[in-house]
PDB file of C-alpha atoms in Angstrom:
ATOM      1  CA  MET A   4     124.987  82.230  68.185  1.00 49.00           C
ATOM      2  CA  ARG A   5     122.858  85.365  67.874  1.00 49.00           C
ATOM      3  CA  ARG A   6     121.208  86.922  70.923  1.00 51.00           C
ATOM      4  CA  LEU A   7     117.793  88.335  70.060  1.00 51.00           C
ATOM      5  CA  PRO A   8     116.542  90.584  72.893  1.00 45.00           C
ATOM      6  CA  TRP A   9     112.813  90.733  73.374  1.00 46.00           C
ATOM      7  CA  MET A  10     112.935  94.266  74.532  1.00 39.00           C
ATOM      8  CA  LEU A  11     113.104  96.069  71.171  1.00 36.00           C
ATOM      9  CA  ALA A  12     112.258  94.769  74.271  1.00 38.00           C
ATOM     10  CA  THR A  13     101.863  73.517  56.813  1.00 40.00           C
ATOM     11  CA  THR A  14     101.638  70.218  57.282  1.00 41.00           C
ATOM     12  CA  ALA A  15     100.098  68.855  60.488  1.00 43.00           C
ATOM     13  CA  LEU A  16     101.629  65.987  62.349  1.00 47.00           C
ATOM     14  CA  ILE A  17      99.737  62.755  61.908  1.00 49.00           C
ATOM     15  CA  ALA A  18      98.993  61.387  65.357  1.00 49.00           C
ATOM     16  CA  PRO A  19      98.730  57.663  66.010  1.00 52.00           C
ATOM     17  CA  ALA A  20      95.190  56.300  65.858  1.00 43.00           C
ATOM     18  CA  TRP A  21      94.881  55.816  69.625  1.00 44.00           C
ATOM     19  CA  ALA A  22      95.718  59.483  70.247  1.00 50.00           C
ATOM     20  CA  GLN A  23      92.700  60.562  68.209  1.00 61.00           C
ATOM     21  CA  ALA A  24      90.298  59.004  70.753  1.00 76.00           C
ATOM     22  CA  PRO A  25      88.139  61.815  72.210  1.00 81.00           C
ATOM     23  CA  ASP A  26      88.934  60.802  75.797  1.00 85.00           C
ATOM     24  CA  ALA A  27      92.671  60.152  75.284  1.00 90.00           C
ATOM     25  CA  GLY A  28      94.870  61.493  78.062  1.00 95.00           C
ATOM     26  CA  PRO A  29      98.554  61.475  78.992  1.00 96.00           C
ATOM     27  CA  ARG A  30     100.043  58.015  79.561  1.00 96.00           C
ATOM     28  CA  GLY A  31     102.439  57.127  82.341  1.00 96.00           C
ATOM     29  CA  GLY A  32     103.429  60.015  84.557  1.00 96.00           C
ATOM     30  CA  THR A  33     106.421  59.912  86.915  1.00 97.00           C
ATOM     31  CA  VAL A  34     107.622  62.906  88.900  1.00 98.00           C
ATOM     32  CA  VAL A  35     111.416  62.978  88.488  1.00 98.00           C
ATOM     33  CA  ALA A  36     112.208  66.410  89.974  1.00 98.00           C
ATOM     34  CA  GLY A  37     110.342  68.661  92.364  1.00 98.00           C
ATOM     35  CA  GLN A  38     107.088  67.623  94.001  1.00 98.00           C
ATOM     36  CA  ALA A  39     103.724  66.995  92.366  1.00 98.00           C
ATOM     37  CA  SER A  40     100.868  64.515  92.428  1.00 98.00           C
ATOM     38  CA  ILE A  41      98.837  63.153  89.506  1.00 98.00           C
ATOM     39  CA  ALA A  42      95.167  62.185  89.727  1.00 97.00           C
ATOM     40  CA  ARG A  43      93.033  60.760  86.933  1.00 95.00           C
ATOM     41  CA  SER A  44      89.302  60.639  86.429  1.00 94.00           C
ATOM     42  CA  PRO A  45      87.155  60.156  83.305  1.00 92.00           C
ATOM     43  CA  GLY A  46      87.910  63.046  80.967  1.00 94.00           C
ATOM     44  CA  ARG A  47      90.434  64.713  83.259  1.00 97.00           C
ATOM     45  CA  THR A  48      94.056  64.514  84.355  1.00 98.00           C
ATOM     46  CA  GLN A  49      94.852  66.682  87.391  1.00 98.00           C
ATOM     47  CA  VAL A  50      98.411  67.618  88.338  1.00 98.00           C
ATOM     48  CA  ASN A  51      98.944  69.352  91.683  1.00 98.00           C
ATOM     49  CA  GLN A  52     102.444  70.798  91.920  1.00 98.00           C
ATOM     50  CA  THR A  53     103.681  71.989  95.321  1.00 98.00           C
ATOM     51  CA  THR A  54     107.190  73.177  94.389  1.00 98.00           C
ATOM     52  CA  ASP A  55     107.955  76.169  92.201  1.00 98.00           C
ATOM     53  CA  ARG A  56     109.284  73.845  89.495  1.00 98.00           C
ATOM     54  CA  ALA A  57     108.691  70.198  88.744  1.00 98.00           C
ATOM     55  CA  VAL A  58     109.535  67.707  85.992  1.00 98.00           C
ATOM     56  CA  ILE A  59     107.139  64.921  84.998  1.00 98.00           C
ATOM     57  CA  GLN A  60     108.048  62.190  82.521  1.00 98.00           C
ATOM     58  CA  TRP A  61     105.275  60.677  80.404  1.00 98.00           C
ATOM     59  CA  GLN A  62     105.226  57.764  78.010  1.00 97.00           C
ATOM     60  CA  GLY A  63     102.891  59.912  75.916  1.00 96.00           C
ATOM     61  CA  PHE A  64     101.416  63.369  76.437  1.00 97.00           C
ATOM     62  CA  ASP A  65      98.209  63.472  74.400  1.00 96.00           C
ATOM     63  CA  ILE A  66      94.931  65.239  75.118  1.00 97.00           C
ATOM     64  CA  GLY A  67      91.831  64.014  73.306  1.00 95.00           C
ATOM     65  CA  ALA A  68      89.041  66.375  72.287  1.00 95.00           C
ATOM     66  CA  ASN A  69      86.980  65.425  75.367  1.00 95.00           C
ATOM     67  CA  HIS A  70      89.873  65.441  77.831  1.00 96.00           C
ATOM     68  CA  GLN A  71      91.344  68.183  80.013  1.00 97.00           C
ATOM     69  CA  VAL A  72      94.748  68.340  81.653  1.00 98.00           C
ATOM     70  CA  ASP A  73      94.875  70.865  84.507  1.00 98.00           C
ATOM     71  CA  ILE A  74      98.140  71.735  86.244  1.00 98.00           C
ATOM     72  CA  ARG A  75      97.892  73.681  89.509  1.00 98.00           C
ATOM     73  CA  GLN A  76     101.076  75.425  90.625  1.00 98.00           C
ATOM     74  CA  PRO A  77     102.116  77.656  93.523  1.00 98.00           C
ATOM     75  CA  ALA A  78     102.211  80.876  91.463  1.00 96.00           C
ATOM     76  CA  PRO A  79     101.915  82.228  87.904  1.00 95.00           C
ATOM     77  CA  SER A  80     105.721  82.394  87.778  1.00 94.00           C
ATOM     78  CA  SER A  81     106.011  78.659  88.563  1.00 97.00           C
ATOM     79  CA  PHE A  82     106.838  76.246  85.755  1.00 97.00           C
ATOM     80  CA  SER A  83     106.004  72.601  85.080  1.00 98.00           C
ATOM     81  CA  LEU A  84     107.932  70.499  82.557  1.00 98.00           C
ATOM     82  CA  GLN A  85     106.141  67.660  80.759  1.00 98.00           C
ATOM     83  CA  ARG A  86     108.760  65.451  79.099  1.00 98.00           C
ATOM     84  CA  VAL A  87     107.719  62.725  76.643  1.00 98.00           C
ATOM     85  CA  THR A  88     109.891  59.615  76.521  1.00 97.00           C
ATOM     86  CA  GLY A  89     107.786  57.552  74.080  1.00 95.00           C
ATOM     87  CA  PRO A  90     108.267  57.420  70.301  1.00 95.00           C
ATOM     88  CA  ASP A  91     105.196  59.342  69.114  1.00 94.00           C
ATOM     89  CA  PRO A  92     104.528  63.068  68.619  1.00 96.00           C
ATOM     90  CA  SER A  93     102.179  64.681  71.144  1.00 96.00           C
ATOM     91  CA  ALA A  94      98.645  65.183  69.805  1.00 96.00           C
ATOM     92  CA  ILE A  95      96.673  67.813  71.716  1.00 96.00           C
ATOM     93  CA  ALA A  96      93.043  68.270  70.705  1.00 96.00           C
ATOM     94  CA  GLY A  97      91.365  69.016  74.048  1.00 96.00           C
ATOM     95  CA  ARG A  98      92.052  71.461  76.904  1.00 98.00           C
ATOM     96  CA  LEU A  99      95.301  72.258  78.688  1.00 98.00           C
ATOM     97  CA  THR A 100      94.969  74.674  81.611  1.00 98.00           C
ATOM     98  CA  SER A 101      97.296  75.945  84.309  1.00 98.00           C
ATOM     99  CA  ASN A 102      97.753  78.944  86.574  1.00 98.00           C
ATOM    100  CA  GLY A 103     101.507  78.728  85.911  1.00 98.00           C
ATOM    101  CA  GLY A 104     103.895  78.104  83.048  1.00 97.00           C
ATOM    102  CA  VAL A 105     103.904  74.795  81.160  1.00 98.00           C
ATOM    103  CA  ALA A 106     106.710  73.383  79.026  1.00 98.00           C
ATOM    104  CA  ILE A 107     106.055  70.379  76.774  1.00 98.00           C
ATOM    105  CA  VAL A 108     109.166  68.616  75.476  1.00 98.00           C
ATOM    106  CA  ASN A 109     108.821  65.870  72.872  1.00 98.00           C
ATOM    107  CA  PRO A 110     111.735  65.113  70.515  1.00 98.00           C
ATOM    108  CA  ALA A 111     109.219  63.646  68.018  1.00 97.00           C
ATOM    109  CA  GLY A 112     107.209  66.897  67.915  1.00 97.00           C
ATOM    110  CA  VAL A 113     104.066  68.500  69.327  1.00 97.00           C
ATOM    111  CA  VAL A 114     100.867  69.419  67.492  1.00 97.00           C
ATOM    112  CA  PHE A 115      97.929  71.384  68.864  1.00 97.00           C
ATOM    113  CA  HIS A 116      95.053  70.272  66.667  1.00 96.00           C
ATOM    114  CA  ARG A 117      92.172  72.391  65.461  1.00 95.00           C
ATOM    115  CA  GLY A 118      89.800  72.665  68.433  1.00 95.00           C
ATOM    116  CA  ALA A 119      92.560  72.487  71.047  1.00 97.00           C
ATOM    117  CA  GLN A 120      92.320  75.098  73.818  1.00 98.00           C
ATOM    118  CA  VAL A 121      95.330  76.113  75.881  1.00 98.00           C
ATOM    119  CA  ASP A 122      94.964  78.585  78.755  1.00 98.00           C
ATOM    120  CA  VAL A 123      98.139  78.887  80.841  1.00 98.00           C
ATOM    121  CA  ALA A 124     100.411  81.594  82.267  1.00 97.00           C
ATOM    122  CA  SER A 125     103.133  80.794  79.713  1.00 97.00           C
ATOM    123  CA  LEU A 126     103.710  77.990  77.216  1.00 98.00           C
ATOM    124  CA  ILE A 127     106.857  76.449  75.750  1.00 98.00           C
ATOM    125  CA  ALA A 128     106.378  73.614  73.257  1.00 98.00           C
ATOM    126  CA  THR A 129     109.608  72.251  71.845  1.00 98.00           C
ATOM    127  CA  ALA A 130     111.254  69.247  70.243  1.00 98.00           C
ATOM    128  CA  SER A 131     114.512  69.968  72.116  1.00 98.00           C
ATOM    129  CA  ASP A 132     114.988  68.438  75.564  1.00 98.00           C
ATOM    130  CA  ILE A 133     116.373  70.132  78.655  1.00 98.00           C
ATOM    131  CA  THR A 134     118.202  68.580  81.600  1.00 98.00           C
ATOM    132  CA  ASN A 135     116.431  68.336  84.941  1.00 98.00           C
ATOM    133  CA  GLN A 136     119.273  70.270  86.542  1.00 98.00           C
ATOM    134  CA  ASN A 137     118.972  73.214  84.174  1.00 97.00           C
ATOM    135  CA  PHE A 138     115.198  73.343  84.338  1.00 98.00           C
ATOM    136  CA  MET A 139     115.017  73.178  88.122  1.00 97.00           C
ATOM    137  CA  ALA A 140     117.676  75.909  88.374  1.00 96.00           C
ATOM    138  CA  GLY A 141     115.769  78.153  85.979  1.00 94.00           C
ATOM    139  CA  ARG A 142     118.312  77.810  83.168  1.00 94.00           C
ATOM    140  CA  MET A 143     115.996  77.330  80.187  1.00 96.00           C
ATOM    141  CA  ALA A 144     118.537  75.765  77.826  1.00 97.00           C
ATOM    142  CA  PHE A 145     116.645  73.435  75.498  1.00 98.00           C
ATOM    143  CA  ASP A 146     119.634  71.802  73.835  1.00 97.00           C
ATOM    144  CA  GLY A 147     118.655  68.145  73.417  1.00 97.00           C
ATOM    145  CA  THR A 148     118.664  66.893  69.843  1.00 95.00           C
ATOM    146  CA  PRO A 149     115.193  66.614  68.253  1.00 97.00           C
ATOM    147  CA  ARG A 150     114.341  63.852  65.840  1.00 95.00           C
ATOM    148  CA  PRO A 151     114.960  64.824  62.205  1.00 91.00           C
ATOM    149  CA  GLY A 152     112.026  66.733  60.778  1.00 89.00           C
ATOM    150  CA  ALA A 153     110.164  67.038  64.097  1.00 96.00           C
ATOM    151  CA  ARG A 154     107.370  69.609  63.889  1.00 96.00           C
ATOM    152  CA  VAL A 155     105.900  71.855  66.565  1.00 98.00           C
ATOM    153  CA  GLU A 156     102.647  73.311  65.252  1.00 97.00           C
ATOM    154  CA  ASN A 157      99.567  75.094  66.533  1.00 98.00           C
ATOM    155  CA  HIS A 158      96.247  74.753  64.731  1.00 97.00           C
ATOM    156  CA  GLY A 159      94.163  75.474  67.827  1.00 98.00           C
ATOM    157  CA  ARG A 160      93.808  78.354  70.295  1.00 98.00           C
ATOM    158  CA  ILE A 161      96.566  79.309  72.747  1.00 98.00           C
ATOM    159  CA  THR A 162      96.030  82.024  75.363  1.00 98.00           C
ATOM    160  CA  VAL A 163      98.553  83.119  78.002  1.00 98.00           C
ATOM    161  CA  ARG A 164      98.237  85.666  80.798  1.00 96.00           C
ATOM    162  CA  ASP A 165      99.180  89.327  80.310  1.00 95.00           C
ATOM    163  CA  GLY A 166     102.937  89.525  79.865  1.00 93.00           C
ATOM    164  CA  GLY A 167     103.209  85.771  79.298  1.00 94.00           C
ATOM    165  CA  LEU A 168     105.320  83.824  76.844  1.00 95.00           C
ATOM    166  CA  VAL A 169     104.442  81.497  73.962  1.00 97.00           C
ATOM    167  CA  ALA A 170     107.393  79.705  72.353  1.00 97.00           C
ATOM    168  CA  LEU A 171     107.030  77.082  69.619  1.00 98.00           C
ATOM    169  CA  THR A 172     110.413  75.674  68.612  1.00 98.00           C
ATOM    170  CA  GLY A 173     111.624  72.748  66.526  1.00 97.00           C
ATOM    171  CA  PRO A 174     113.211  71.911  63.171  1.00 96.00           C
ATOM    172  CA  VAL A 175     109.859  73.092  61.802  1.00 96.00           C
ATOM    173  CA  ALA A 176     107.691  75.458  63.871  1.00 97.00           C
ATOM    174  CA  ALA A 177     104.405  76.936  62.670  1.00 98.00           C
ATOM    175  CA  ASN A 178     101.152  78.584  63.708  1.00 98.00           C
ATOM    176  CA  SER A 179      97.974  78.368  61.650  1.00 97.00           C
ATOM    177  CA  GLY A 180      95.656  78.779  64.637  1.00 98.00           C
ATOM    178  CA  THR A 181      95.255  81.617  67.138  1.00 98.00           C
ATOM    179  CA  ILE A 182      97.757  82.804  69.738  1.00 98.00           C
ATOM    180  CA  ARG A 183      96.855  85.508  72.266  1.00 98.00           C
ATOM    181  CA  ALA A 184      99.539  87.041  74.494  1.00 97.00           C
ATOM    182  CA  ARG A 185      98.583  90.575  75.555  1.00 96.00           C
ATOM    183  CA  MET A 186     101.751  92.547  76.384  1.00 93.00           C
ATOM    184  CA  GLY A 187     103.561  89.232  76.064  1.00 93.00           C
ATOM    185  CA  ARG A 188     106.137  87.544  73.893  1.00 94.00           C
ATOM    186  CA  VAL A 189     105.509  85.076  71.081  1.00 96.00           C
ATOM    187  CA  ALA A 190     108.346  83.165  69.413  1.00 96.00           C
ATOM    188  CA  ILE A 191     108.057  80.769  66.491  1.00 97.00           C
ATOM    189  CA  ALA A 192     111.539  79.417  65.870  1.00 97.00           C
ATOM    190  CA  GLY A 193     112.950  76.904  63.414  1.00 96.00           C
ATOM    191  CA  ALA A 194     115.950  75.603  65.336  1.00 96.00           C
ATOM    192  CA  GLU A 195     117.420  72.492  66.916  1.00 96.00           C
ATOM    193  CA  ALA A 196     118.372  74.156  70.212  1.00 97.00           C
ATOM    194  CA  VAL A 197     117.312  77.370  71.953  1.00 97.00           C
ATOM    195  CA  THR A 198     117.869  79.183  75.229  1.00 96.00           C
ATOM    196  CA  ILE A 199     115.122  81.326  76.732  1.00 94.00           C
ATOM    197  CA  ASP A 200     116.074  83.865  79.389  1.00 88.00           C
ATOM    198  CA  LEU A 201     113.144  84.370  81.747  1.00 73.00           C
ATOM    199  CA  ALA A 202     114.996  86.584  84.224  1.00 60.00           C
ATOM    200  CA  GLY A 203     113.332  89.919  84.782  1.00 53.00           C
ATOM    201  CA  ASP A 204     110.194  91.565  83.451  1.00 51.00           C
ATOM    202  CA  GLY A 205     110.854  93.191  80.102  1.00 49.00           C
ATOM    203  CA  LEU A 206     114.285  91.573  79.821  1.00 50.00           C
ATOM    204  CA  LEU A 207     113.296  88.301  78.218  1.00 67.00           C
ATOM    205  CA  SER A 208     115.614  87.147  75.461  1.00 82.00           C
ATOM    206  CA  PHE A 209     115.717  84.272  73.019  1.00 89.00           C
ATOM    207  CA  ASP A 210     118.839  82.602  71.618  1.00 91.00           C
ATOM    208  CA  ILE A 211     119.112  80.039  68.858  1.00 93.00           C
ATOM    209  CA  THR A 212     122.083  77.920  69.922  1.00 94.00           C
ATOM    210  CA  ARG A 213     121.992  75.243  67.200  1.00 95.00           C
ATOM    211  CA  GLN A 214     120.704  75.667  63.670  1.00 94.00           C
ATOM    212  CA  VAL A 215     118.693  73.163  61.656  1.00 95.00           C
ATOM    213  CA  GLY A 216     121.156  70.915  59.850  1.00 91.00           C
ATOM    214  CA  ALA A 217     118.952  69.017  57.379  1.00 87.00           C
ATOM    215  CA  ALA A 218     115.866  70.002  55.387  1.00 77.00           C
ATOM    216  CA  PRO A 219     112.701  68.475  56.887  1.00 83.00           C
ATOM    217  CA  ALA A 220     110.672  66.547  54.314  1.00 86.00           C
ATOM    218  CA  GLY A 221     108.036  68.689  52.632  1.00 85.00           C
ATOM    219  CA  ALA A 222     108.947  71.887  54.470  1.00 88.00           C
ATOM    220  CA  THR A 223     108.810  75.156  52.521  1.00 89.00           C
ATOM    221  CA  ALA A 224     109.888  77.212  55.559  1.00 92.00           C
ATOM    222  CA  LEU A 225     111.296  76.364  58.979  1.00 95.00           C
ATOM    223  CA  ALA A 226     109.312  78.997  60.876  1.00 96.00           C
ATOM    224  CA  ALA A 227     105.930  80.176  59.618  1.00 96.00           C
ATOM    225  CA  ASN A 228     102.763  81.957  60.592  1.00 96.00           C
ATOM    226  CA  SER A 229      99.585  81.716  58.554  1.00 96.00           C
ATOM    227  CA  GLY A 230      97.178  82.145  61.462  1.00 97.00           C
ATOM    228  CA  THR A 231      96.405  84.914  63.945  1.00 97.00           C
ATOM    229  CA  ILE A 232      98.782  86.250  66.584  1.00 97.00           C
ATOM    230  CA  GLU A 233      97.522  88.950  68.936  1.00 97.00           C
ATOM    231  CA  ALA A 234     100.188  90.396  71.232  1.00 95.00           C
ATOM    232  CA  PRO A 235      99.261  94.090  71.670  1.00 94.00           C
ATOM    233  CA  GLY A 236     102.027  95.881  73.528  1.00 92.00           C
ATOM    234  CA  GLY A 237     104.275  92.842  73.166  1.00 92.00           C
ATOM    235  CA  HIS A 238     106.773  91.353  70.719  1.00 92.00           C
ATOM    236  CA  VAL A 239     106.328  88.674  68.060  1.00 94.00           C
ATOM    237  CA  LEU A 240     109.459  86.966  66.775  1.00 94.00           C
ATOM    238  CA  ILE A 241     109.457  84.568  63.812  1.00 95.00           C
ATOM    239  CA  THR A 242     112.961  83.308  63.202  1.00 94.00           C
ATOM    240  CA  ALA A 243     115.025  80.401  61.901  1.00 94.00           C
ATOM    241  CA  GLN A 244     118.634  79.454  61.392  1.00 93.00           C
ATOM    242  CA  ALA A 245     119.806  76.649  59.129  1.00 91.00           C
ATOM    243  CA  ALA A 246     122.770  75.247  57.303  1.00 85.00           C
ATOM    244  CA  SER A 247     123.731  77.100  54.130  1.00 79.00           C
ATOM    245  CA  ASN A 248     121.357  76.664  51.172  1.00 80.00           C
ATOM    246  CA  LEU A 249     119.030  74.399  53.162  1.00 85.00           C
ATOM    247  CA  LEU A 250     115.901  76.192  51.918  1.00 87.00           C
ATOM    248  CA  GLU A 251     115.369  79.356  49.898  1.00 84.00           C
ATOM    249  CA  THR A 252     112.857  80.631  52.460  1.00 88.00           C
ATOM    250  CA  LEU A 253     113.550  79.988  56.136  1.00 92.00           C
ATOM    251  CA  VAL A 254     110.843  82.283  57.538  1.00 93.00           C
ATOM    252  CA  SER A 255     107.324  83.002  56.273  1.00 92.00           C
ATOM    253  CA  ALA A 256     105.612  85.810  58.175  1.00 92.00           C
ATOM    254  CA  GLY A 257     102.043  85.696  56.926  1.00 92.00           C
ATOM    255  CA  GLY A 258      98.606  85.558  58.461  1.00 93.00           C
ATOM    256  CA  ALA A 259      97.403  88.347  60.763  1.00 94.00           C
ATOM    257  CA  ILE A 260      99.818  89.628  63.418  1.00 94.00           C
ATOM    258  CA  THR A 261      99.194  92.512  65.812  1.00 94.00           C
ATOM    259  CA  SER A 262     101.967  93.424  68.248  1.00 93.00           C
ATOM    260  CA  GLY A 263     104.073  96.261  69.588  1.00 90.00           C
ATOM    261  CA  THR A 264     107.018  94.939  67.579  1.00 89.00           C
ATOM    262  CA  ILE A 265     107.090  92.273  64.882  1.00 91.00           C
ATOM    263  CA  THR A 266     110.428  90.749  63.930  1.00 90.00           C
ATOM    264  CA  ALA A 267     110.944  88.221  61.147  1.00 90.00           C
ATOM    265  CA  ASN A 268     114.540  87.256  60.532  1.00 89.00           C
ATOM    266  CA  ALA A 269     116.580  84.420  59.092  1.00 88.00           C
ATOM    267  CA  PRO A 270     120.351  84.623  59.430  1.00 83.00           C
ATOM    268  CA  GLY A 271     121.652  82.443  56.613  1.00 76.00           C
ATOM    269  CA  GLY A 272     118.425  82.371  54.596  1.00 81.00           C
ATOM    270  CA  GLY A 273     115.428  84.261  53.274  1.00 86.00           C
ATOM    271  CA  VAL A 274     112.337  85.892  54.762  1.00 88.00           C
ATOM    272  CA  LEU A 275     108.992  86.005  52.977  1.00 88.00           C
ATOM    273  CA  VAL A 276     106.033  88.213  53.837  1.00 86.00           C
ATOM    274  CA  PRO A 277     103.394  86.463  51.700  1.00 84.00           C
ATOM    275  CA  ALA A 278     100.615  88.073  49.735  1.00 78.00           C
ATOM    276  CA  GLY A 279      97.586  88.671  51.928  1.00 82.00           C
ATOM    277  CA  ALA A 280      99.562  89.103  55.168  1.00 85.00           C
ATOM    278  CA  ALA A 281      98.270  91.679  57.656  1.00 87.00           C
ATOM    279  CA  LEU A 282     101.064  92.854  59.966  1.00 87.00           C
ATOM    280  CA  ASP A 283     100.190  95.648  62.407  1.00 87.00           C
ATOM    281  CA  ALA A 284     102.512  97.268  64.945  1.00 82.00           C
ATOM    282  CA  PRO A 285     100.494 100.403  65.751  1.00 78.00           C
ATOM    283  CA  ALA A 286     102.973 101.920  68.208  1.00 66.00           C
ATOM    284  CA  GLY A 287     106.097 100.014  67.277  1.00 70.00           C
ATOM    285  CA  ARG A 288     107.898  98.662  64.265  1.00 75.00           C
ATOM    286  CA  ILE A 289     108.129  95.790  61.825  1.00 76.00           C
ATOM    287  CA  VAL A 290     111.553  94.368  61.040  1.00 77.00           C
ATOM    288  CA  ALA A 291     112.150  91.797  58.309  1.00 70.00           C
ATOM    289  CA  GLY A 292     115.775  90.770  57.960  1.00 64.00           C
ATOM    290  CA  ALA A 293     117.698  88.021  56.212  1.00 54.00           C
ATOM    291  CA  ALA A 294     121.216  87.197  55.126  1.00 50.00           C
ATOM    292  CA  ALA A 295     119.896  86.309  51.690  1.00 50.00           C
ATOM    293  CA  THR A 296     116.683  88.055  50.695  1.00 52.00           C
ATOM    294  CA  SER A 297     113.641  89.721  52.211  1.00 56.00           C
ATOM    295  CA  ARG A 298     110.677  89.327  49.882  1.00 59.00           C
ATOM    296  CA  ILE A 299     107.486  91.279  50.356  1.00 57.00           C
ATOM    297  CA  GLY A 300     104.506  89.898  48.448  1.00 53.00           C
ATOM    298  CA  ALA A 301     101.258  91.873  48.228  1.00 53.00           C
ATOM    299  CA  PRO A 302     100.377  92.297  51.895  1.00 54.00           C
ATOM    300  CA  ARG A 303      96.786  93.104  52.766  1.00 53.00           C
ATOM    301  CA  ARG A 304      98.158  95.381  55.453  1.00 56.00           C
ATOM    302  CA  LEU A 305     101.670  96.313  56.582  1.00 57.00           C
ATOM    303  CA  SER A 306     101.510  99.159  59.076  1.00 58.00           C
ATOM    304  CA  ALA A 307     103.703 100.479  61.863  1.00 50.00           C
ATOM    305  CA  ARG A 308     105.011 103.725  63.251  1.00 50.00           C
ATOM    306  CA  ALA A 309     108.297 102.785  61.580  1.00 48.00           C
ATOM    307  CA  THR A 310     108.483  99.913  59.139  1.00 56.00           C
ATOM    308  CA  VAL A 311     112.038  98.705  58.585  1.00 52.00           C
ATOM    309  CA  LEU A 312     112.765  96.096  55.914  1.00 51.00           C
ATOM    310  CA  ARG A 313     116.367  94.949  56.159  1.00 48.00           C
ATOM    311  CA  ARG A 314     118.192  92.785  53.649  1.00 39.00           C
ATOM    312  CA  ALA A 315     121.167  92.100  55.881  1.00 33.00           C
ATOM    313  CA  PHE A 316     120.691  90.621  59.337  1.00 32.00           C
ATOM    314  CA  ASP A 317     122.441  92.807  61.867  1.00 35.00           C
ATOM    315  CA  GLY A 318     121.550  91.031  65.135  1.00 34.00           C
TER     316      GLY A 318
END
């Protein structure tokens, strides 16, 4: 297990036909820890949470293009866990809003479609489950086993508050949309289990606790960015760990990324910075590290106060 301190500091899922309905909303909804109420009206699902943390189990957590899910919480530091127990990936095409943090857990995967709008304090979307006990105690250990090849992907627009967190984790994790996290932390991680330490401003850390054991069908990388990530004053981490010789490239750090620090690493595999990438860390640094190879294509822009390209991962 490698501990990666923050403080230095694709292929879309195909949703079932019913989830593509413009007014589709979450199905089921049972509060299994903490206290919250759920109200439904045409085009809207309202969750009112009265405890600092709460866990809600859904048969399906989908948001159609004309639907909004709003989760009201006691404070921006509060967190709400949406756990999916049904067999299908979550298809989010509409609006997800909250004044607090939202975690979506679906072992089959989560996809934010083009046109989706997420505006929350922090967001965790993962294919790895977490126990109610750990979540309610603030121990963010997402160690449940995802389904083979589950994908967590953003093709829409995700915005979190200043200093907030965006974490997309699964056997395949990717962003081709837009993520905004001013002075915040963004993690795209190809992994089967992760632990996120939320204790203390500026002391956030991210651990991969179980690597990907089998190559997902059609995947050319386990963690990839081809979209836009804006985290000025923050930290962007694109990382993956996998069994030996699973894929030649585990991490692809492309698209346009602006952040205080940009880290792309792949213990046990390779890192690619594709041609056309624009990576900017105006006051920080860019680190690309891999146990195998770090390959730099023909980036459109690769600029930082100190750019460090490492062949060997050193933690």
